[in-house]
PDB file of C-alpha atoms in Angstrom:
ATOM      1  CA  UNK J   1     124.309  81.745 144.987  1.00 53.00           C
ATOM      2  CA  UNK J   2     123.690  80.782 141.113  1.00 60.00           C
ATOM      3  CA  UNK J   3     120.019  80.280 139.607  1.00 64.00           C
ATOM      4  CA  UNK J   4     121.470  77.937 137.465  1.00 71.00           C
ATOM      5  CA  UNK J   5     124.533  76.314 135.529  1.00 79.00           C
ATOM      6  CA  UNK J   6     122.377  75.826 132.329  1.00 85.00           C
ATOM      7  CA  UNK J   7     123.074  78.488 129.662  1.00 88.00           C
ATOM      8  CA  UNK J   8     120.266  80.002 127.339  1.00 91.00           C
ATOM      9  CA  UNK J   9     121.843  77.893 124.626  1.00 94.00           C
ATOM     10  CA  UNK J  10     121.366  74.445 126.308  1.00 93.00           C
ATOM     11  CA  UNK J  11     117.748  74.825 127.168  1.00 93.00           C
ATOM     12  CA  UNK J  12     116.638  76.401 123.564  1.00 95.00           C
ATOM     13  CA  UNK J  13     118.508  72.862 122.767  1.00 95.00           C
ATOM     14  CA  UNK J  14     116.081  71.077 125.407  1.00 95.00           C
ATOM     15  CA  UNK J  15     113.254  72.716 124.481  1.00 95.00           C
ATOM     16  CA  UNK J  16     113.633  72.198 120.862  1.00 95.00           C
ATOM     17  CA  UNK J  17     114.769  68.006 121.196  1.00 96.00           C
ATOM     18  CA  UNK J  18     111.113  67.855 123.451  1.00 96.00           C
ATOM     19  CA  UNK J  19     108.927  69.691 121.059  1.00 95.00           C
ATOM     20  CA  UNK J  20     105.860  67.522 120.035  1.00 94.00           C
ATOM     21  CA  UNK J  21     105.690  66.150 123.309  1.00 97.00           C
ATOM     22  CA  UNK J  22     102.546  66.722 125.656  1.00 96.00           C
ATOM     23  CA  UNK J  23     104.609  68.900 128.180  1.00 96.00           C
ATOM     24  CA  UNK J  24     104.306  72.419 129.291  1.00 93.00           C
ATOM     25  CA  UNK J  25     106.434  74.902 130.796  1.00 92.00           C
ATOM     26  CA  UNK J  26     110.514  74.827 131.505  1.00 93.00           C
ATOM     27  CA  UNK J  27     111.607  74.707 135.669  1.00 92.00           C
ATOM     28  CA  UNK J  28     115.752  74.842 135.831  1.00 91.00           C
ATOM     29  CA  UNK J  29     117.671  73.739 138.459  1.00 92.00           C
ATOM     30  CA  UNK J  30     118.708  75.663 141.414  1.00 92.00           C
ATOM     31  CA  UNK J  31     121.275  76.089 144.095  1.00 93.00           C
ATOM     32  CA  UNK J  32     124.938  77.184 144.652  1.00 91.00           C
ATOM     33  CA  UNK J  33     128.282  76.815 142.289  1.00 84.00           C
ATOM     34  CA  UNK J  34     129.753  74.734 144.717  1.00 91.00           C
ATOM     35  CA  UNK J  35     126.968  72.831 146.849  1.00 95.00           C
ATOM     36  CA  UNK J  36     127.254  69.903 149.568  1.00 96.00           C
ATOM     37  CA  UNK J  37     124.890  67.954 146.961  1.00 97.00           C
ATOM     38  CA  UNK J  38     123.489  67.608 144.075  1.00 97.00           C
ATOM     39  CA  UNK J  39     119.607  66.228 144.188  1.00 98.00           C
ATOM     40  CA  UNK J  40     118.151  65.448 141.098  1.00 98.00           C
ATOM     41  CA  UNK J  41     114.388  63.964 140.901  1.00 97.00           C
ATOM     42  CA  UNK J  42     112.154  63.326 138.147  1.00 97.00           C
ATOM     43  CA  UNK J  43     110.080  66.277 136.886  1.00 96.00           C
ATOM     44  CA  UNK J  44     108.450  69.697 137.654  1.00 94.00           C
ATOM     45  CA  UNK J  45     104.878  69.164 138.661  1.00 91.00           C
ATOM     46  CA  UNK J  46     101.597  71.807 138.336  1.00 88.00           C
ATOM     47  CA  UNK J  47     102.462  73.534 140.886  1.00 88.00           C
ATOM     48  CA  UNK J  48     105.835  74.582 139.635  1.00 87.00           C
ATOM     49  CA  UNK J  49     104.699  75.362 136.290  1.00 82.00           C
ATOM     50  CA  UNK J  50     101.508  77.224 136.993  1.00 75.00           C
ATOM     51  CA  UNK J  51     102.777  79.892 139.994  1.00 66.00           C
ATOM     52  CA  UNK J  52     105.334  82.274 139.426  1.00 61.00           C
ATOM     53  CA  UNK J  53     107.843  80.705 141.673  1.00 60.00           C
ATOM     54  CA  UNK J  54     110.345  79.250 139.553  1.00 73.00           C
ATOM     55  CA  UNK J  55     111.787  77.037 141.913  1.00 85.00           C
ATOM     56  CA  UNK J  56     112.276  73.154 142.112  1.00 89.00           C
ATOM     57  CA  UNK J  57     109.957  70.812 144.362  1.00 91.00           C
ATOM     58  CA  UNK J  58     107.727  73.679 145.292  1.00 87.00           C
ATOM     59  CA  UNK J  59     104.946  71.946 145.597  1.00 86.00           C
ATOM     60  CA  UNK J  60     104.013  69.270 148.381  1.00 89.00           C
ATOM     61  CA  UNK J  61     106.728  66.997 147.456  1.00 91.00           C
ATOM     62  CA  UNK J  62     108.891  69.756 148.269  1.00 91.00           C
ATOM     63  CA  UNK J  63     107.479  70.053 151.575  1.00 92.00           C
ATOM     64  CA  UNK J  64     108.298  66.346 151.886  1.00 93.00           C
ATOM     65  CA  UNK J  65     112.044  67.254 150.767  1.00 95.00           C
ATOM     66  CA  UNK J  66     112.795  69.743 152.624  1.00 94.00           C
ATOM     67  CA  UNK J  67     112.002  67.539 155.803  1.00 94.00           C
ATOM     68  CA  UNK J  68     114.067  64.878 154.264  1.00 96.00           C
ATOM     69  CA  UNK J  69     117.163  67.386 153.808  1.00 96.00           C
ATOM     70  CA  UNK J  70     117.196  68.370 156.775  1.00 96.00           C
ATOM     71  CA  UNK J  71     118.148  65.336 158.370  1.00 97.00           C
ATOM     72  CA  UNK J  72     121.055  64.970 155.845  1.00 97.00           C
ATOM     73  CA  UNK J  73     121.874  68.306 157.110  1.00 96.00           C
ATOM     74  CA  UNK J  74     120.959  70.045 153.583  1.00 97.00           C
ATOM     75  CA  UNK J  75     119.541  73.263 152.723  1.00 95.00           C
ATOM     76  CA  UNK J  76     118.111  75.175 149.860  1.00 92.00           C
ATOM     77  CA  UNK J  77     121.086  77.006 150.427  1.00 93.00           C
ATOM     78  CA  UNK J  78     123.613  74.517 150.633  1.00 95.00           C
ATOM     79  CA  UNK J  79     122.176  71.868 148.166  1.00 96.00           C
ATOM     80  CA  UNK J  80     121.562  72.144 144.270  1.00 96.00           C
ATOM     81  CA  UNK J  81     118.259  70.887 143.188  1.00 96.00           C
ATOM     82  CA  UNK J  82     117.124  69.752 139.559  1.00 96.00           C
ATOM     83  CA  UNK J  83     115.396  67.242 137.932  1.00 97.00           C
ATOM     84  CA  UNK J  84     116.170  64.683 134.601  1.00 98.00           C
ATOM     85  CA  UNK J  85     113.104  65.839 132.607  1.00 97.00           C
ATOM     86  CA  UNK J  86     112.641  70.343 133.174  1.00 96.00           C
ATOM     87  CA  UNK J  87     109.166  70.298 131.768  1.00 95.00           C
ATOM     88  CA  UNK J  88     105.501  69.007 133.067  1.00 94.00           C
ATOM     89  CA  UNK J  89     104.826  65.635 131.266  1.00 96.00           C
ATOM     90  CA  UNK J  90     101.051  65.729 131.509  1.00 94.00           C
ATOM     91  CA  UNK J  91      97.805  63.797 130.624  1.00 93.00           C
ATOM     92  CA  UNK J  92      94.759  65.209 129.848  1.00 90.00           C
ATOM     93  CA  UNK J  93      91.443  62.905 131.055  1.00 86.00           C
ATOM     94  CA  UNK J  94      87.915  63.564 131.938  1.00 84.00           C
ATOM     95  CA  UNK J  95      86.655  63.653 135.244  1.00 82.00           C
ATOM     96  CA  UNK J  96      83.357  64.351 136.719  1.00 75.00           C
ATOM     97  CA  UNK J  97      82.550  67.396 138.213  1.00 78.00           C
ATOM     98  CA  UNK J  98      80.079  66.129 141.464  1.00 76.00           C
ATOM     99  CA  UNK J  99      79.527  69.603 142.015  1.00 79.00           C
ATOM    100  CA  UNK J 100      77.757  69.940 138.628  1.00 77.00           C
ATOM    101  CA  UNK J 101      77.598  66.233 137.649  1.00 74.00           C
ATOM    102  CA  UNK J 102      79.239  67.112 134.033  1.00 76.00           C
ATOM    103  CA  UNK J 103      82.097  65.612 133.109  1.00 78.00           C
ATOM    104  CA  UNK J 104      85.213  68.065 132.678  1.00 84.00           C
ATOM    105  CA  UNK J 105      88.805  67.757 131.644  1.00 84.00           C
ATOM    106  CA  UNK J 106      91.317  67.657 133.645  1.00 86.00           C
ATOM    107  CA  UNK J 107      95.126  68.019 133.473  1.00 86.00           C
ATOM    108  CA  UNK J 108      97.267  65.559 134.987  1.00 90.00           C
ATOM    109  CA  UNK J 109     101.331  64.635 136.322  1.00 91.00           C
ATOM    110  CA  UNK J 110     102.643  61.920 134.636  1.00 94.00           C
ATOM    111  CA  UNK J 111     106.023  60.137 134.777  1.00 95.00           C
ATOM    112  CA  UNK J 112     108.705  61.180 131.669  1.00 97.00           C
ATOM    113  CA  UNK J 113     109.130  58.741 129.347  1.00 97.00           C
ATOM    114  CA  UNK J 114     112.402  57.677 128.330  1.00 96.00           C
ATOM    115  CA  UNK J 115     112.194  59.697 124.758  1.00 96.00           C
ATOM    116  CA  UNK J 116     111.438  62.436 127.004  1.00 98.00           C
ATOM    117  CA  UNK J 117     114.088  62.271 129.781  1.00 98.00           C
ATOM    118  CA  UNK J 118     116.501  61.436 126.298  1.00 97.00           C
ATOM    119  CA  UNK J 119     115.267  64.822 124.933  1.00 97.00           C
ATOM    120  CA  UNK J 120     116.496  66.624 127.973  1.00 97.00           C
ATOM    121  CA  UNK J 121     119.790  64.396 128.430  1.00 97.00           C
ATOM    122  CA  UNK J 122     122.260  66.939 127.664  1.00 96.00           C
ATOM    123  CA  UNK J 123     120.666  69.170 130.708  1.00 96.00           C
ATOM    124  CA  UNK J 124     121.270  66.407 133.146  1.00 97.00           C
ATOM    125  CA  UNK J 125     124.838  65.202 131.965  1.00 97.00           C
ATOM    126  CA  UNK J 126     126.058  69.566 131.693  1.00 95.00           C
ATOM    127  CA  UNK J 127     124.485  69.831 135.698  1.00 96.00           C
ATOM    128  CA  UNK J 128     126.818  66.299 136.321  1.00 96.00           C
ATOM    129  CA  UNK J 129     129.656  67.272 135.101  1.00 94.00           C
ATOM    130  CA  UNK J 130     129.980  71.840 135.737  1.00 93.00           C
ATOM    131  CA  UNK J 131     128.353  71.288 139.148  1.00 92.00           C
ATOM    132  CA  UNK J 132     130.909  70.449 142.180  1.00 86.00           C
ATOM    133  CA  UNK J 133     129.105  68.563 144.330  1.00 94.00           C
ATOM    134  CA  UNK J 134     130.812  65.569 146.324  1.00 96.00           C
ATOM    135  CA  UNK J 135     127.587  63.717 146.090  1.00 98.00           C
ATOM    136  CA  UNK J 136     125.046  63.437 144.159  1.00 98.00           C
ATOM    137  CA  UNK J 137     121.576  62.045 145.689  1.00 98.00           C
ATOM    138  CA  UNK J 138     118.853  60.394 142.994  1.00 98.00           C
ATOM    139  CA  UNK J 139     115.614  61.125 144.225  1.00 98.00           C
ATOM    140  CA  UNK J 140     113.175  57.859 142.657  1.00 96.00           C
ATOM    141  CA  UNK J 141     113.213  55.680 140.074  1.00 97.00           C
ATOM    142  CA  UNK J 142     113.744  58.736 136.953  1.00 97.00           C
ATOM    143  CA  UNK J 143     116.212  59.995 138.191  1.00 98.00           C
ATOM    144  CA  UNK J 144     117.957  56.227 139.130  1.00 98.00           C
ATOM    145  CA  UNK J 145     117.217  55.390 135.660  1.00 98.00           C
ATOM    146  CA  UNK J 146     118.795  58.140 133.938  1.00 98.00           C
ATOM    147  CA  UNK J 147     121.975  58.295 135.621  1.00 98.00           C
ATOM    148  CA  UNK J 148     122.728  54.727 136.644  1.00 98.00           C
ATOM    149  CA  UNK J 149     121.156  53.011 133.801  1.00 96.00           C
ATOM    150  CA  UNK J 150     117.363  50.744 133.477  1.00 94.00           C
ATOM    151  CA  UNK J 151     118.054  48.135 135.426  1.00 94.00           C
ATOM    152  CA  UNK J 152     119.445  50.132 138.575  1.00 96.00           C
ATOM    153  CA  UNK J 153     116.471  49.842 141.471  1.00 95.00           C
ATOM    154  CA  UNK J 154     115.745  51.488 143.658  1.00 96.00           C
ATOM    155  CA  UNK J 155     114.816  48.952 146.586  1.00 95.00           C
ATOM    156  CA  UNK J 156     118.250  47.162 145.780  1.00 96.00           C
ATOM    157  CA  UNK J 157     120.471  50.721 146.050  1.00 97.00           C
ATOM    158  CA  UNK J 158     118.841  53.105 148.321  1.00 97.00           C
ATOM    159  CA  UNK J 159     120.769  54.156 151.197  1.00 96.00           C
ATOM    160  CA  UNK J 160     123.730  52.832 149.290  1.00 96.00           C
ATOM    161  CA  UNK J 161     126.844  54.955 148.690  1.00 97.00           C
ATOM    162  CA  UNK J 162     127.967  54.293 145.570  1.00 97.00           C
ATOM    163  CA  UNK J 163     131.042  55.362 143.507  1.00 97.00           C
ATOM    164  CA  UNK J 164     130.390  54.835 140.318  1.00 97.00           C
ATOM    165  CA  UNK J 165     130.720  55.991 136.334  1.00 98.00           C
ATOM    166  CA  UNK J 166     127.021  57.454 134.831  1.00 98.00           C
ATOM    167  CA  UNK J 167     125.162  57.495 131.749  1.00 98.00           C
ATOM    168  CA  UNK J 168     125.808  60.309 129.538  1.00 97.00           C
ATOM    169  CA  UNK J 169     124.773  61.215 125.868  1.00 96.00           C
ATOM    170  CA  UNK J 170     127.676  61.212 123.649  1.00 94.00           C
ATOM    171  CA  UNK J 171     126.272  62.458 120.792  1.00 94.00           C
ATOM    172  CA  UNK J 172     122.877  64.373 120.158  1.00 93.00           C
ATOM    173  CA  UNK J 173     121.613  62.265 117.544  1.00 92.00           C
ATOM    174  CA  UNK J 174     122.333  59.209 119.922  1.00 92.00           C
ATOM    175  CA  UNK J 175     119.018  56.771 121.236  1.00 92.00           C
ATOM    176  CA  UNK J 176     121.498  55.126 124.363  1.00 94.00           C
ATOM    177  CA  UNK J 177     123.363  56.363 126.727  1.00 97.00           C
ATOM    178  CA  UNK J 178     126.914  55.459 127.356  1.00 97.00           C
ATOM    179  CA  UNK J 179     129.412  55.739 130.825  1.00 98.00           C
ATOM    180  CA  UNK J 180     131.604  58.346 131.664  1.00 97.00           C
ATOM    181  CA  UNK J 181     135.320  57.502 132.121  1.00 97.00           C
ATOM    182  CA  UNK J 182     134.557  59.344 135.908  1.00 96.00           C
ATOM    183  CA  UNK J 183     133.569  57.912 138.599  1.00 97.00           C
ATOM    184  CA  UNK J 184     131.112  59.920 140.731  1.00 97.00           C
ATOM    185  CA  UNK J 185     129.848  59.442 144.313  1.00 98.00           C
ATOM    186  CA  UNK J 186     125.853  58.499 144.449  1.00 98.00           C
ATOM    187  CA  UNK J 187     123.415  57.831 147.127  1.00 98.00           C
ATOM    188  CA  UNK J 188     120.178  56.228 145.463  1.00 98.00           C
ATOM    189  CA  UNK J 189     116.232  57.156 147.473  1.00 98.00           C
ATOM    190  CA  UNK J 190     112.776  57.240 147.266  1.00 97.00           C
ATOM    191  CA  UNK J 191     111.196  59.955 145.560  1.00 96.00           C
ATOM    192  CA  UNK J 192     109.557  62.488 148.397  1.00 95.00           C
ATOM    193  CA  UNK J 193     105.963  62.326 146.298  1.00 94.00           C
ATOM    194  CA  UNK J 194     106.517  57.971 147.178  1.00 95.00           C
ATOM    195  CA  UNK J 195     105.296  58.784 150.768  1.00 94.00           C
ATOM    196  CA  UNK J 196     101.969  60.363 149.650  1.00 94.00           C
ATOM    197  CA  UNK J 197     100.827  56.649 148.504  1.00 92.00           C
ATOM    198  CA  UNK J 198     103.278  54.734 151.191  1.00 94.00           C
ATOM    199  CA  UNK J 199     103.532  56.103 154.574  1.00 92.00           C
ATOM    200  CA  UNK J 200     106.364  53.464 155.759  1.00 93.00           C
ATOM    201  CA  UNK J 201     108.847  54.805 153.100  1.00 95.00           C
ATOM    202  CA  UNK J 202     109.332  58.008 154.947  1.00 95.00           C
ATOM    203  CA  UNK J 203     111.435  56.147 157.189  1.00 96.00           C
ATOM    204  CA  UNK J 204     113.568  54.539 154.386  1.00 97.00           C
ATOM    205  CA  UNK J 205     114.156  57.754 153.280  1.00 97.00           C
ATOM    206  CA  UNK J 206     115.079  59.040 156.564  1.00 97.00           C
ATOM    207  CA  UNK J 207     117.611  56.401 157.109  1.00 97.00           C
ATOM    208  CA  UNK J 208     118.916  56.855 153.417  1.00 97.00           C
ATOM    209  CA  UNK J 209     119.292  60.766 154.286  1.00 97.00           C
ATOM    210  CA  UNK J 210     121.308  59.611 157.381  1.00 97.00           C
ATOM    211  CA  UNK J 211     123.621  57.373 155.552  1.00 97.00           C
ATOM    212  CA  UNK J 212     124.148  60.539 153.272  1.00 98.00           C
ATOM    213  CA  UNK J 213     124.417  63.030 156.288  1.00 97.00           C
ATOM    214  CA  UNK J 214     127.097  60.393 157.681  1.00 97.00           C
ATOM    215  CA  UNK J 215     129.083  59.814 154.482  1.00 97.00           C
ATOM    216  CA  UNK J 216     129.438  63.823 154.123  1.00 97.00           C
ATOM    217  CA  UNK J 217     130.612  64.567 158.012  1.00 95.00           C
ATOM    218  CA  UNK J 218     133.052  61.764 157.048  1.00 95.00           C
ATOM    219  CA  UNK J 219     133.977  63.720 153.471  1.00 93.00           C
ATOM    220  CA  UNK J 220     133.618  67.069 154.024  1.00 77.00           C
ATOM    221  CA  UNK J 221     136.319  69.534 152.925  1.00 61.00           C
TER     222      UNK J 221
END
């Protein structure tokens, strides 16, 4: 079992490339050398940053993951779990206090934006391309994004098995992605956090996890 693939080297890199940006902390990926999967998702949340846990989807989108793992017959244990974007992207807003009826302010999630998820680009492509996982599974519309390029969707793909070439930053002072000469195998879903705000995707997601517990009975080694 392996913390991570990332080396002190590439995440000094990260860090420095998302300096200036209103983000906090660093989460790094997690799992085996040589998982079933690789799941990759959009960002670490409060929860990861603020406890001393130092572990991906620990919060109560993880809860929602692990459920959805286990009916693609994933694990923890057996899985490798990271995200495009390692930091908290956060937004600072007032909110009042009913308690005290004074307005306080409060720290928000937010989505990564693209110069973000850029910044942290040679993270994603190093996890794509040391980790050997027969599939990789892109947890919402980030992660989607990232690998398979802006106009991939996720209501079009998910539950799809797709084999397929992904973005990757050639060069560090590059703005755009290009494709790898490999092809990879990818299963598109939901993010878990999507059921919090729309109950009937949980059973999208289940049926995508199926498809991806059926395409690695059919694969395994």
């Amino acid at each position: 079992m392996i913390k991570t693939v990332l080396t002190k080297e590439l995440i000094q890199l990260a860090q420095q490339r998302a300096a200036g940006f209103p983000v906090e902390g660093f989460l790094r990926g997690e799992g085996p050398e040589h998982p079933k999967a690789l799941l990759i998702g959009e960002a670490p949340g409060e929860v990861e940053v603020t406890i001393d846990v130092d572990t991906p989807f620990a919060g109560r989108a993880g809860v929602e993951l692990t459920k959805f793992m286990e009916t693609a017959g994933l694990t923890r244990e057996n899985a490798y779990i990271t995200s495009v974007f390692h930091s908290r992207p956060f937004k600072d807003r007032l909110k009042l206090n009913k308690r005290t009826g004074e307005e306080e302010m409060r720290r928000y999630n937010r989505k990564p934006t693209r110069k973000e998820v850029l910044a942290h680009a040679p993270l994603t492509d190093y996890e794509i391309s040391h980790i050997d996982a027969p599939l990789i599974i892109l947890l919402g519309t980030s992660a989607i994004e990232r690998v398979l390029g802006k106009k991939a969707a996720v209501k079009e793909l998910h539950g799809k098995v797709l084999t397929t070439p992904v973005q990757y930053l050639a060069d560090l002072e590059d703005t755009d992605y290009q494709w790898t000469n490999e092809k990879y195998t990818v299963l598109c879903t939901y993010h878990p956090a999507s059921v919090f705000y729309n109950r009937q995707l949980a059973s999208d997601i289940q049926e995508d996890m199926l498809a991806a517990k059926k395409w690695l009975e059919e694969n395994s080694k």
